[in-house]
PDB file of C-alpha atoms and ligand atoms in Angstrom:
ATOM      1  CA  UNK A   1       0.000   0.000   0.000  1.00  0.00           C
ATOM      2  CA  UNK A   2       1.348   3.647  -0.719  1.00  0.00           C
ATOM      3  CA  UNK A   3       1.982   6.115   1.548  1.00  0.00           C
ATOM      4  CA  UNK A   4       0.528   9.066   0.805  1.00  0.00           C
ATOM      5  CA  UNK A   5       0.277  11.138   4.290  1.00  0.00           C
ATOM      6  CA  UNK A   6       3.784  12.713   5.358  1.00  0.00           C
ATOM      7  CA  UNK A   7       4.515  13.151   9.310  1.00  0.00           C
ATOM      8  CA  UNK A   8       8.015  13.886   8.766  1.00  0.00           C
ATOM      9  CA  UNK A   9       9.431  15.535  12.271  1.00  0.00           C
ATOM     10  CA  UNK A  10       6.116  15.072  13.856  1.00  0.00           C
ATOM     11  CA  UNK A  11       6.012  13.717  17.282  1.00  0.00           C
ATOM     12  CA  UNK A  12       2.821  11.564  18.157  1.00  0.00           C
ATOM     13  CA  UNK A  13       2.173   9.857  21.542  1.00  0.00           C
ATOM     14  CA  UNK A  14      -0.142   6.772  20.736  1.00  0.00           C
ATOM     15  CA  UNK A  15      -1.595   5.025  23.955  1.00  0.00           C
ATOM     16  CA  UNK A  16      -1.912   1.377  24.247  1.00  0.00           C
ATOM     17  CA  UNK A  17       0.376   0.821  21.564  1.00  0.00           C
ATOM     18  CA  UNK A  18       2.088  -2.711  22.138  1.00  0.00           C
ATOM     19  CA  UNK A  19      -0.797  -4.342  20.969  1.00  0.00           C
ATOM     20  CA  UNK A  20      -3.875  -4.281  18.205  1.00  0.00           C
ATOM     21  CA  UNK A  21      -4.875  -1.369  16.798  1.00  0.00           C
ATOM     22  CA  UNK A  22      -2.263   0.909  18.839  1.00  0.00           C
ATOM     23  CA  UNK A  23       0.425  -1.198  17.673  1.00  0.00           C
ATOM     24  CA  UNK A  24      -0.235  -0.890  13.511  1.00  0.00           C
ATOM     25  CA  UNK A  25      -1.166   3.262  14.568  1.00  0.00           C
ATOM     26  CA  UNK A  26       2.147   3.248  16.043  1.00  0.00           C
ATOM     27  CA  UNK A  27       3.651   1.595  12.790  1.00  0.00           C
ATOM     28  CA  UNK A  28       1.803   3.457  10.557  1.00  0.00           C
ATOM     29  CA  UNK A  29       2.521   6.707  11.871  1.00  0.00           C
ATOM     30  CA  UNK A  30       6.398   5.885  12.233  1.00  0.00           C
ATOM     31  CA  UNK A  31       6.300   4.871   8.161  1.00  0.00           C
ATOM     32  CA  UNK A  32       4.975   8.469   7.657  1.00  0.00           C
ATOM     33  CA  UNK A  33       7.846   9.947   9.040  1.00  0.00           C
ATOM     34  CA  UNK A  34       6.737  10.735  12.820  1.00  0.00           C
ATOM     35  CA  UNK A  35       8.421   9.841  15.639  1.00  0.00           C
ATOM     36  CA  UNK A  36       6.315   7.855  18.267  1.00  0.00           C
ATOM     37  CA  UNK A  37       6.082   7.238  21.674  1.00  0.00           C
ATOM     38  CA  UNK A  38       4.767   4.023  22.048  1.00  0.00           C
ATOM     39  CA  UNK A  39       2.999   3.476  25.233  1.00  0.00           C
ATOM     40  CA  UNK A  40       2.190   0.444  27.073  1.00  0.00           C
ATOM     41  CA  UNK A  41       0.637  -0.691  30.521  1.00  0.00           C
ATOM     42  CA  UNK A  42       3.085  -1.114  33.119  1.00  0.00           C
ATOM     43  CA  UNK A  43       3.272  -4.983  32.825  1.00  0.00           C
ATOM     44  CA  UNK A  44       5.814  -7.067  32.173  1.00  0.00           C
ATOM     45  CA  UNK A  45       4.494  -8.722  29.107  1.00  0.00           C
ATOM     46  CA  UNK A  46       3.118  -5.431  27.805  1.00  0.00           C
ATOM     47  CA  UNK A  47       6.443  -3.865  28.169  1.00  0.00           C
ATOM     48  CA  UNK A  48       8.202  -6.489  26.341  1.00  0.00           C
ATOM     49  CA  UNK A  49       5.616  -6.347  23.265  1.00  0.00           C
ATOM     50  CA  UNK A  50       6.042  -2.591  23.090  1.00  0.00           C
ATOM     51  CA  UNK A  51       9.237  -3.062  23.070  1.00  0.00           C
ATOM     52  CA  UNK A  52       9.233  -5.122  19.938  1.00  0.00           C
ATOM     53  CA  UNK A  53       7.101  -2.295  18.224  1.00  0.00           C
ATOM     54  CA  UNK A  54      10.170   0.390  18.996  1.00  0.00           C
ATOM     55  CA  UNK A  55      12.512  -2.142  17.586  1.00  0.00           C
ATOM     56  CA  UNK A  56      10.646  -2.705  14.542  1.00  0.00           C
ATOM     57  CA  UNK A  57      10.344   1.452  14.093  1.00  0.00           C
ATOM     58  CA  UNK A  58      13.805   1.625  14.624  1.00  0.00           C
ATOM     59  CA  UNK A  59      14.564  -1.232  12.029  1.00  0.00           C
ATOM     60  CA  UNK A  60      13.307   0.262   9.876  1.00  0.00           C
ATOM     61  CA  UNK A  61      14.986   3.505  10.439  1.00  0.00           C
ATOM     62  CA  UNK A  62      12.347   5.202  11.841  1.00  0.00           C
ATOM     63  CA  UNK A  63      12.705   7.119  15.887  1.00  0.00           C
ATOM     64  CA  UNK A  64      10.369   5.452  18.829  1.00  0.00           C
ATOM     65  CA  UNK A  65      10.195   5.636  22.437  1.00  0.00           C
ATOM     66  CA  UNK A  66       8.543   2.925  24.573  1.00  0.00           C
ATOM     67  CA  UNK A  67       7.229   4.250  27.893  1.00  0.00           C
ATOM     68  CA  UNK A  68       5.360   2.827  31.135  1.00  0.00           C
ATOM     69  CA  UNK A  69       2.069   4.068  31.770  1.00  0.00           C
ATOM     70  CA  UNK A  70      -1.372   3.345  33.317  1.00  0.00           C
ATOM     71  CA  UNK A  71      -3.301   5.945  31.745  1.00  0.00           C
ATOM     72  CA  UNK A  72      -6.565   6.031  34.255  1.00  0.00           C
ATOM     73  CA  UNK A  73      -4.130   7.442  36.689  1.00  0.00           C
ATOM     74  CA  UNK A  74      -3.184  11.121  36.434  1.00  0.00           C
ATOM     75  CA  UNK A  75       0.219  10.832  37.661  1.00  0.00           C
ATOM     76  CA  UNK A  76       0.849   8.469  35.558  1.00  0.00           C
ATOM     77  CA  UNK A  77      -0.394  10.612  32.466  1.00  0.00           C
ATOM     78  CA  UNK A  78       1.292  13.504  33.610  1.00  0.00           C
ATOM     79  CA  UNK A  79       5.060  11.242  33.356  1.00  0.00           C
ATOM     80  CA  UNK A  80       4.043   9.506  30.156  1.00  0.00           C
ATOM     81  CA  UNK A  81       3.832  13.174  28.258  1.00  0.00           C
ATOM     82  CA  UNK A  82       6.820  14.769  30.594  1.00  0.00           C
ATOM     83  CA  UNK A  83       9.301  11.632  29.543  1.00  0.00           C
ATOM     84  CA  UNK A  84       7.664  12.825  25.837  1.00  0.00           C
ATOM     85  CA  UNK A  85       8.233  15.920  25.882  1.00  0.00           C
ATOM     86  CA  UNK A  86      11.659  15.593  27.629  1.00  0.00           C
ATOM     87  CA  UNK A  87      12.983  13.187  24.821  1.00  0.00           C
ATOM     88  CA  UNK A  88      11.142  14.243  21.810  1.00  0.00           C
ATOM     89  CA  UNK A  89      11.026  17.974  22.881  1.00  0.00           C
ATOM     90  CA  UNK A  90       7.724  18.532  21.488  1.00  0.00           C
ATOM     91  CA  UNK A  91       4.612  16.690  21.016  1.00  0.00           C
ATOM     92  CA  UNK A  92       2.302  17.529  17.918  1.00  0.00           C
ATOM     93  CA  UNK A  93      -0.663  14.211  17.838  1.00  0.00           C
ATOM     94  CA  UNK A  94      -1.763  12.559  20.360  1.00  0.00           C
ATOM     95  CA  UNK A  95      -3.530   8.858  19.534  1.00  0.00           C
ATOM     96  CA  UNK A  96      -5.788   8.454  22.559  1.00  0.00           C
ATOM     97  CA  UNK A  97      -6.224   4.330  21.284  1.00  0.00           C
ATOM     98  CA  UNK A  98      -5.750   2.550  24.604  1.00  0.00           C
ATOM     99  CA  UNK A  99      -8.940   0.618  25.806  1.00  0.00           C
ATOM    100  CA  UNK A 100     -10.349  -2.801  27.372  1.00  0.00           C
ATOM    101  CA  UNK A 101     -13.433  -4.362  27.409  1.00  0.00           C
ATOM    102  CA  UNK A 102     -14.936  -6.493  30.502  1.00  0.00           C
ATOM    103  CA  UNK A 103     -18.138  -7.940  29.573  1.00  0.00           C
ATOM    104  CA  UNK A 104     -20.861  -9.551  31.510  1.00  0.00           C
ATOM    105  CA  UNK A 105     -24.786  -9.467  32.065  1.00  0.00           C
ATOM    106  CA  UNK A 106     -25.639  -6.298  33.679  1.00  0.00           C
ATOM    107  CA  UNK A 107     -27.665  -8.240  36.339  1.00  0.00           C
ATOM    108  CA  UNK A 108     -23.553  -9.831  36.983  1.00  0.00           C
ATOM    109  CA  UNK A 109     -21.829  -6.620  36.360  1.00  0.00           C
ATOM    110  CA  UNK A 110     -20.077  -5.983  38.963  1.00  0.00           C
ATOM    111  CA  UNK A 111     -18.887  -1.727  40.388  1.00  0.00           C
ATOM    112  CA  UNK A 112     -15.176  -2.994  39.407  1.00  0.00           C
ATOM    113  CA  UNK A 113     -15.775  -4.178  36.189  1.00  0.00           C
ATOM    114  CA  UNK A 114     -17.575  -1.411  35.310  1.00  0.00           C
ATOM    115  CA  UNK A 115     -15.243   1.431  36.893  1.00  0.00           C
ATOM    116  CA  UNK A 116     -12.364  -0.204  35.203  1.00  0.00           C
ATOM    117  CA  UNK A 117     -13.879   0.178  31.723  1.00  0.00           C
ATOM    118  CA  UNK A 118     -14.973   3.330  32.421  1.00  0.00           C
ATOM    119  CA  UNK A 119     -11.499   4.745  33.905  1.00  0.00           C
ATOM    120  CA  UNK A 120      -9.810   3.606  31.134  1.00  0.00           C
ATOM    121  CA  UNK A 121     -11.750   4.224  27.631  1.00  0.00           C
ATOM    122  CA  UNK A 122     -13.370   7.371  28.990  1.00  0.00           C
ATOM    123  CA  UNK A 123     -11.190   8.937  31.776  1.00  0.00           C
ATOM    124  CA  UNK A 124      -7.920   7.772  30.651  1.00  0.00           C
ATOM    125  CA  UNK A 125      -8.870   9.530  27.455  1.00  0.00           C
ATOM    126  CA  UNK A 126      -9.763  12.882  29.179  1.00  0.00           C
ATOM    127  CA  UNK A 127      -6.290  12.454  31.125  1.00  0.00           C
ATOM    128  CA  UNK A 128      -4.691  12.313  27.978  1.00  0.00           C
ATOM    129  CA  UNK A 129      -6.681  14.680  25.941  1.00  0.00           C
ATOM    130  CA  UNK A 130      -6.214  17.243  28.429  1.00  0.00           C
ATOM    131  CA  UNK A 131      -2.407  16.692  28.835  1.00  0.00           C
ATOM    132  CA  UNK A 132      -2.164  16.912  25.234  1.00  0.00           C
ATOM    133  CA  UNK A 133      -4.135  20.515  24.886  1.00  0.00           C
ATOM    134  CA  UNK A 134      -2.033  21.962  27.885  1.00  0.00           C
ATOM    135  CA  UNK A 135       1.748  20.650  25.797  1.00  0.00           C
ATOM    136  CA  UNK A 136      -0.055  22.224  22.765  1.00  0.00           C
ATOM    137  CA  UNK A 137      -1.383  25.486  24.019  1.00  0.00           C
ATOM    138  CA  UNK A 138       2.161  25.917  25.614  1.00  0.00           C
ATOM    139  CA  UNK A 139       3.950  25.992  22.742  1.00  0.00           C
ATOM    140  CA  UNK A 140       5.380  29.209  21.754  1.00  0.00           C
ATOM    141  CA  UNK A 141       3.435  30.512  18.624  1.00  0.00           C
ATOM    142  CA  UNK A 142       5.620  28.933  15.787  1.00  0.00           C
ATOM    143  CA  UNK A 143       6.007  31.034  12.382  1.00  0.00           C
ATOM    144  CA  UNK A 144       2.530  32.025  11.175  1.00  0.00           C
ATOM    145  CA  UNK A 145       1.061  28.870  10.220  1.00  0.00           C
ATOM    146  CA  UNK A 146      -2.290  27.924   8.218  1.00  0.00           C
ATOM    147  CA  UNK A 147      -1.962  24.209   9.749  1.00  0.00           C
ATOM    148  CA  UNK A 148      -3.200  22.800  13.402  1.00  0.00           C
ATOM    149  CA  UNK A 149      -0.598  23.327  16.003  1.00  0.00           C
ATOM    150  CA  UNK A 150      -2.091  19.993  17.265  1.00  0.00           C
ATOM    151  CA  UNK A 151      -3.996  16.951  16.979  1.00  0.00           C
ATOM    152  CA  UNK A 152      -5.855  14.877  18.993  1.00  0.00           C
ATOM    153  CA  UNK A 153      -7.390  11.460  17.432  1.00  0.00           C
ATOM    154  CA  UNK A 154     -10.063   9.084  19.915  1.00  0.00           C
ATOM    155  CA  UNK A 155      -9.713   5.747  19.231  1.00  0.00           C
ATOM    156  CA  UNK A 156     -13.994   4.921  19.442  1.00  0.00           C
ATOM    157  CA  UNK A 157     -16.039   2.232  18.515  1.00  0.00           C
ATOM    158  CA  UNK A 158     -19.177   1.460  16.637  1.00  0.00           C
ATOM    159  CA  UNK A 159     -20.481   1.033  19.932  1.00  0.00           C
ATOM    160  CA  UNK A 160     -20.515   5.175  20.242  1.00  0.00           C
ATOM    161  CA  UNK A 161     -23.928   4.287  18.349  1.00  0.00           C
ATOM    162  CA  UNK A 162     -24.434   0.816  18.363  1.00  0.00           C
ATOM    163  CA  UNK A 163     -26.034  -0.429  21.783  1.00  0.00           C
ATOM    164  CA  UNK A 164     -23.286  -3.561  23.003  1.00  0.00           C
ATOM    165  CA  UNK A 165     -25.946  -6.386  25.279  1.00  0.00           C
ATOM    166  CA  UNK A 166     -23.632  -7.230  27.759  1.00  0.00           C
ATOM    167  CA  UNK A 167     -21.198  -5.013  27.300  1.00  0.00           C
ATOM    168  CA  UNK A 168     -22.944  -2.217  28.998  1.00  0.00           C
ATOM    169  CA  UNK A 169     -19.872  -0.651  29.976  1.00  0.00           C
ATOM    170  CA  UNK A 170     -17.775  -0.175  27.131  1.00  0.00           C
ATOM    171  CA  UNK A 171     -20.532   0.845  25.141  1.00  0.00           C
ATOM    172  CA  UNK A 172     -21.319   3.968  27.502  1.00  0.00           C
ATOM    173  CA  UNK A 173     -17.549   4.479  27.899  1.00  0.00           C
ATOM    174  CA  UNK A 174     -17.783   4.781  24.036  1.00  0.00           C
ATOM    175  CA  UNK A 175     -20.600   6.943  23.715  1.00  0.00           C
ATOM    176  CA  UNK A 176     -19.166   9.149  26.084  1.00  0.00           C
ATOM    177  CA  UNK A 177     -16.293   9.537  23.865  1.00  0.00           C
ATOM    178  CA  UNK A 178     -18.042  10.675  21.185  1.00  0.00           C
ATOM    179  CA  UNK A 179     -19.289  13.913  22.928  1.00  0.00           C
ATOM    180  CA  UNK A 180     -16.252  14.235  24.759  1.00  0.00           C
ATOM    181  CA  UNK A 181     -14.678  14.351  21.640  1.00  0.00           C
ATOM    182  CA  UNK A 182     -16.724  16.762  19.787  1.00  0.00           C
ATOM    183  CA  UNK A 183     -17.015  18.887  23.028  1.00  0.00           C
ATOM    184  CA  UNK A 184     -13.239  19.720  22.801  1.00  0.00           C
ATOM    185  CA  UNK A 185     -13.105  19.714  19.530  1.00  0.00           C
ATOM    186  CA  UNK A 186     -15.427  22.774  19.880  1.00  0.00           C
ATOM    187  CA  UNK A 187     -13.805  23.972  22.863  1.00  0.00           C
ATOM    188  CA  UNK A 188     -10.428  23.796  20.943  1.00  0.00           C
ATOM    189  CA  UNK A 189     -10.865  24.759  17.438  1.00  0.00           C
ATOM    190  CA  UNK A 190     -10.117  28.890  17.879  1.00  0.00           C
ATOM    191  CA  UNK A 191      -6.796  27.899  19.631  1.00  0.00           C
ATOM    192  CA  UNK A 192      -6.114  25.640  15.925  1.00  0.00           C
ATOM    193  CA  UNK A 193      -6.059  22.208  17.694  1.00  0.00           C
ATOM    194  CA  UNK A 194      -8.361  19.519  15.712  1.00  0.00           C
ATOM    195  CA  UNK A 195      -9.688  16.578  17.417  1.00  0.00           C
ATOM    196  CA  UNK A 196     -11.816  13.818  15.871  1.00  0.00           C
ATOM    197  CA  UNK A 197     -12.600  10.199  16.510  1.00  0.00           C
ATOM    198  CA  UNK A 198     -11.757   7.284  14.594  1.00  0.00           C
ATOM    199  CA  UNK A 199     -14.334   3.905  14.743  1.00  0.00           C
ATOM    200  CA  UNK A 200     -13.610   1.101  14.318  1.00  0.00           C
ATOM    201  CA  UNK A 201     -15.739  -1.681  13.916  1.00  0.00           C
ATOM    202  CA  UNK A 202     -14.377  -5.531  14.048  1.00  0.00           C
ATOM    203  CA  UNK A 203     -10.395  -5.577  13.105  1.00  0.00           C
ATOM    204  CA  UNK A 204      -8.510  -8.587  13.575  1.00  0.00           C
ATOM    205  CA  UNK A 205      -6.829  -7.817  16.739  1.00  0.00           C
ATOM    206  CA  UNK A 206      -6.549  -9.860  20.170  1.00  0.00           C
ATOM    207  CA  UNK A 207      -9.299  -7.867  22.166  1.00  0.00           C
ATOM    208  CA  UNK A 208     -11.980  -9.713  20.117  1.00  0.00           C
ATOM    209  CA  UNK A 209     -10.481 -12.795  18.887  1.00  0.00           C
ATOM    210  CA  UNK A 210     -13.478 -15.037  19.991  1.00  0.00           C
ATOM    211  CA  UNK A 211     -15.557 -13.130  17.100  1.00  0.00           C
ATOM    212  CA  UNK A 212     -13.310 -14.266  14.933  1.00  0.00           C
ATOM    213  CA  UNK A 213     -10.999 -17.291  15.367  1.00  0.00           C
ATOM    214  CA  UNK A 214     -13.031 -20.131  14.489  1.00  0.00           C
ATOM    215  CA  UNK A 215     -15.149 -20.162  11.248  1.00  0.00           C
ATOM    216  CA  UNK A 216     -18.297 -20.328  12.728  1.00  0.00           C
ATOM    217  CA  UNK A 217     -17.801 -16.924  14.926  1.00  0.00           C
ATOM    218  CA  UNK A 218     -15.941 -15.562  11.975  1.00  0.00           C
ATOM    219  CA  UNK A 219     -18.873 -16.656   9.326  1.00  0.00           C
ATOM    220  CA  UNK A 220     -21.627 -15.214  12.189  1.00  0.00           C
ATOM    221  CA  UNK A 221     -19.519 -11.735  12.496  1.00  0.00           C
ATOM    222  CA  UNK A 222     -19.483 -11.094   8.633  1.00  0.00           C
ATOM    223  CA  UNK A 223     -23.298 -11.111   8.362  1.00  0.00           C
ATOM    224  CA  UNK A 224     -22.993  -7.899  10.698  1.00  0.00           C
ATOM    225  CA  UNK A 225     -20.494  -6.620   8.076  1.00  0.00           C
ATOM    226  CA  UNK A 226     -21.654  -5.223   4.683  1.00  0.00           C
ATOM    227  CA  UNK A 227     -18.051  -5.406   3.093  1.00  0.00           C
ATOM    228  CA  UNK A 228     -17.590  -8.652   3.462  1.00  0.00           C
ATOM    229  CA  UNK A 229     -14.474  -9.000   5.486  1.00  0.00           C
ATOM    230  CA  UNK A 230     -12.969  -8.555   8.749  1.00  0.00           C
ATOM    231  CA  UNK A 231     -10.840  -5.317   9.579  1.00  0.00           C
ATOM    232  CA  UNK A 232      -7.162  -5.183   9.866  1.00  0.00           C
ATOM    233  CA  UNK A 233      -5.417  -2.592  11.776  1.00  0.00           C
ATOM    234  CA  UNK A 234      -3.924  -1.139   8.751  1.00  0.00           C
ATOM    235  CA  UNK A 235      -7.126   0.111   8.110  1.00  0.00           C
ATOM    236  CA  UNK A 236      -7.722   1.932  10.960  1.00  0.00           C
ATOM    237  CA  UNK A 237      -4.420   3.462  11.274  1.00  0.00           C
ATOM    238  CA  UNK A 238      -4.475   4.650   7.708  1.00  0.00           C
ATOM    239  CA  UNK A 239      -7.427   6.813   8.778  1.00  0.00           C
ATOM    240  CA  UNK A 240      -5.591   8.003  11.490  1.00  0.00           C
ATOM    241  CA  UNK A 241      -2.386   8.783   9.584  1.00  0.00           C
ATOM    242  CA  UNK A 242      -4.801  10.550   7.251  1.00  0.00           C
ATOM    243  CA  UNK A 243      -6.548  12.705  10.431  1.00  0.00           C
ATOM    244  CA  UNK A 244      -3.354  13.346  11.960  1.00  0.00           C
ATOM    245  CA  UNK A 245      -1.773  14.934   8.944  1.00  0.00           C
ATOM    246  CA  UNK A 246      -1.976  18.879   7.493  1.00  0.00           C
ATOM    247  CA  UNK A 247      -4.373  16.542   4.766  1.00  0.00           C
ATOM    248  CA  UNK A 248      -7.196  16.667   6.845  1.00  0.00           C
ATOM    249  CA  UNK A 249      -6.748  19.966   7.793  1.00  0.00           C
ATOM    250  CA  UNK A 250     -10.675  21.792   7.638  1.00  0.00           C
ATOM    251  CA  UNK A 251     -11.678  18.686   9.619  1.00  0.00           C
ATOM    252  CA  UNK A 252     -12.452  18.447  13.498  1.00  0.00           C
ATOM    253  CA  UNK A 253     -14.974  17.151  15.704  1.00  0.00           C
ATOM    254  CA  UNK A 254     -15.783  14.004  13.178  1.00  0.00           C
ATOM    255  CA  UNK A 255     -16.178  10.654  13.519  1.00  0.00           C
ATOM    256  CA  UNK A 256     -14.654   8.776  10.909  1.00  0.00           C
ATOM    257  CA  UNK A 257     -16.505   4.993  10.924  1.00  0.00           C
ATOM    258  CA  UNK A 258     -13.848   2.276   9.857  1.00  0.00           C
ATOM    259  CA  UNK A 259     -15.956  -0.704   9.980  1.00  0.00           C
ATOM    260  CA  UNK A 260     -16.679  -1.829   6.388  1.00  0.00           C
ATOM    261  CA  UNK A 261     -20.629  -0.688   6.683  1.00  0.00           C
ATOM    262  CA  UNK A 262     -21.276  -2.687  10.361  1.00  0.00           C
ATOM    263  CA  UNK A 263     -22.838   1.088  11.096  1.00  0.00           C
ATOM    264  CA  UNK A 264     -25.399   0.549   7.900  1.00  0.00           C
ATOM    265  CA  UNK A 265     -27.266  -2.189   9.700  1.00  0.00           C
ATOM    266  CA  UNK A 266     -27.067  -5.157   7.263  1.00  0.00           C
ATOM    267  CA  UNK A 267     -29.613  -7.029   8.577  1.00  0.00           C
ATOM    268  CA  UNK A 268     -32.642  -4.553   7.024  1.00  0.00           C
ATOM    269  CA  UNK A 269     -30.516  -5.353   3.417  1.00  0.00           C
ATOM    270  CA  UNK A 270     -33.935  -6.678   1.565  1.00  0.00           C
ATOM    271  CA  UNK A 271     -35.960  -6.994   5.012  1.00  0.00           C
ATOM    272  CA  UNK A 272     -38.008  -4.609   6.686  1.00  0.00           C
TER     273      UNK A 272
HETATM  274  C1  LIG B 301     -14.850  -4.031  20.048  1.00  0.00           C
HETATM  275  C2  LIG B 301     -14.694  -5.375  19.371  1.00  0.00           C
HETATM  276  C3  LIG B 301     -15.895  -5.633  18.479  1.00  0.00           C
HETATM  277  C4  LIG B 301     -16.178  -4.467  17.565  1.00  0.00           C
HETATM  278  C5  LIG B 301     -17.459  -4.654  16.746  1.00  0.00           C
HETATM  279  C6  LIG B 301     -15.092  -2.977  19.009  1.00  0.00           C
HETATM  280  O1  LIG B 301     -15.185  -1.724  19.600  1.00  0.00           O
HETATM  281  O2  LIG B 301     -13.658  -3.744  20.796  1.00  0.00           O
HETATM  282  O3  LIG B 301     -14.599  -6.392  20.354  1.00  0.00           O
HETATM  283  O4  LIG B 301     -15.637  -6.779  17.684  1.00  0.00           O
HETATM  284  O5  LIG B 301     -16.296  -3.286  18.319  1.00  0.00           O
HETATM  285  O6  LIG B 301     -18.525  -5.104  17.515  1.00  0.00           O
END
């Protein structure tokens, strides 16, 4: 596939990248040309697979940073963009991608399972989002300049419109990021800093491998998809190379649905 976008000198913090679709945004964005701080829970196993995504970005000649951070805690947040800033000396995109599902029956659901969705997809995004406006509205005025002086991308869902039965949770977390988005977006736009969302629907990643590693779950989940084939993180952090480049420019507060039609609800195709 070409690459068309150009984030040459660009420095872009992507959250939960070790893994799924924060590991090919963190690829993608690196074979543009950006540098990328590739950020991972502090685990041992998720430290050793973002790792592996800094050594393939420096393999292939490209400048990446691997750093520790639980992003539902503020302090935490507050080091991940100070060890940023501090290495990369600026930051100019933030990829606010990190998130975790915990389903169950809401009669089951317990206060932990939902707080942890919720402190993660939705306030771990604020934490970051917010970080991210204060490094941007810090930086000295550069040279005029017609372009954003910063970008912030949500990593959403479908499920910021399509109700999720038993996953209660992650679907509110996900329609809260939707106005959260578009609420800073608004908030944000004088000051030249875009913000938009990017959904996914079903991409081949580990988060939702029961949907789609056996062919019966894989042949159920493609009815639900119009296109006629699962996702692949490439295709999600194309669209997100694409929203965090001077390309996309006149757009903010959007939410750009990567889910080959899942939003178009298949199942009235010839019914109804
Ligand atoms: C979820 C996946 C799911 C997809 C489509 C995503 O937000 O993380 O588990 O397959 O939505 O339902």
């Amino acid at each position: 596939m070409r690459h068309a976008v150009d984030l040459t000198g660009r420095v872009a913090i992507v959250t939960g990248a070790n893994s799924g679709i924060g590991r090919g945004v963190a690829l993608e964005l690196a074979r543009a040309g950006a540098k990328v701080v590739v950020n991972h829970r502090p685990n041992e196993d998720s430290e050793r697979r973002g790792n592996e995504v800094v050594q393939s970005i420096t393999d292939a000649g490209g400048e990446a940073l691997a750093v520790a951070a639980d992003i539902s805690q503020e302090a935490d947040v507050e080091q991940l963009f100070l060890t940023a800033s501090a290495h990369f000396q600026s930051i100019d995109i933030l990829v606010n991608n990190a998130g975790i599902e915990q389903p169950a029956a809401i009669q089951d659901m317990t206060l932990a399972q939902w707080q942890k969705v919720i402190d993660t997809n939705l306030t771990g995004q604020f934490l970051c989002a917010r970080q991210a406006a204060r490094a941007f509205l810090a930086r000295a005025p550069t040279p005029p300049s017609d372009t954003a002086v910063g970008k912030i991308i949500f990593i959403s869902s479908v499920h910021e419109v399509i109700p999720w039965a038993f996953q209660a949770n992650y679907a509110a977390s996900k329609g809260g990021v939707s106005l959260l988005m578009q609420s800073l977006a608004q908030e944000l736009a004088p000051m030249k800093i875009r913000v938009n969302s990017v959904a996914p629907g079903a991409i081949r990643t580990p988060i939702n491998a029961p949907a789609w590693n056996t062919p019966e779950s894989l042949a159920s989940l493609l009815k639900l998809i119009p296109y006629g084939r699962i996702g692949e993180p490439e295709d999600v952090a194309r669209a997100v190379a694409w929203l965090a480049s001077d390309d996309s420019d006149y757009v903010t507060g959007t939410t750009l649905f990567v889910d080959g039609g899942m939003t178009l609800y298949p199942e009235f195709r010839g019914a109804g």
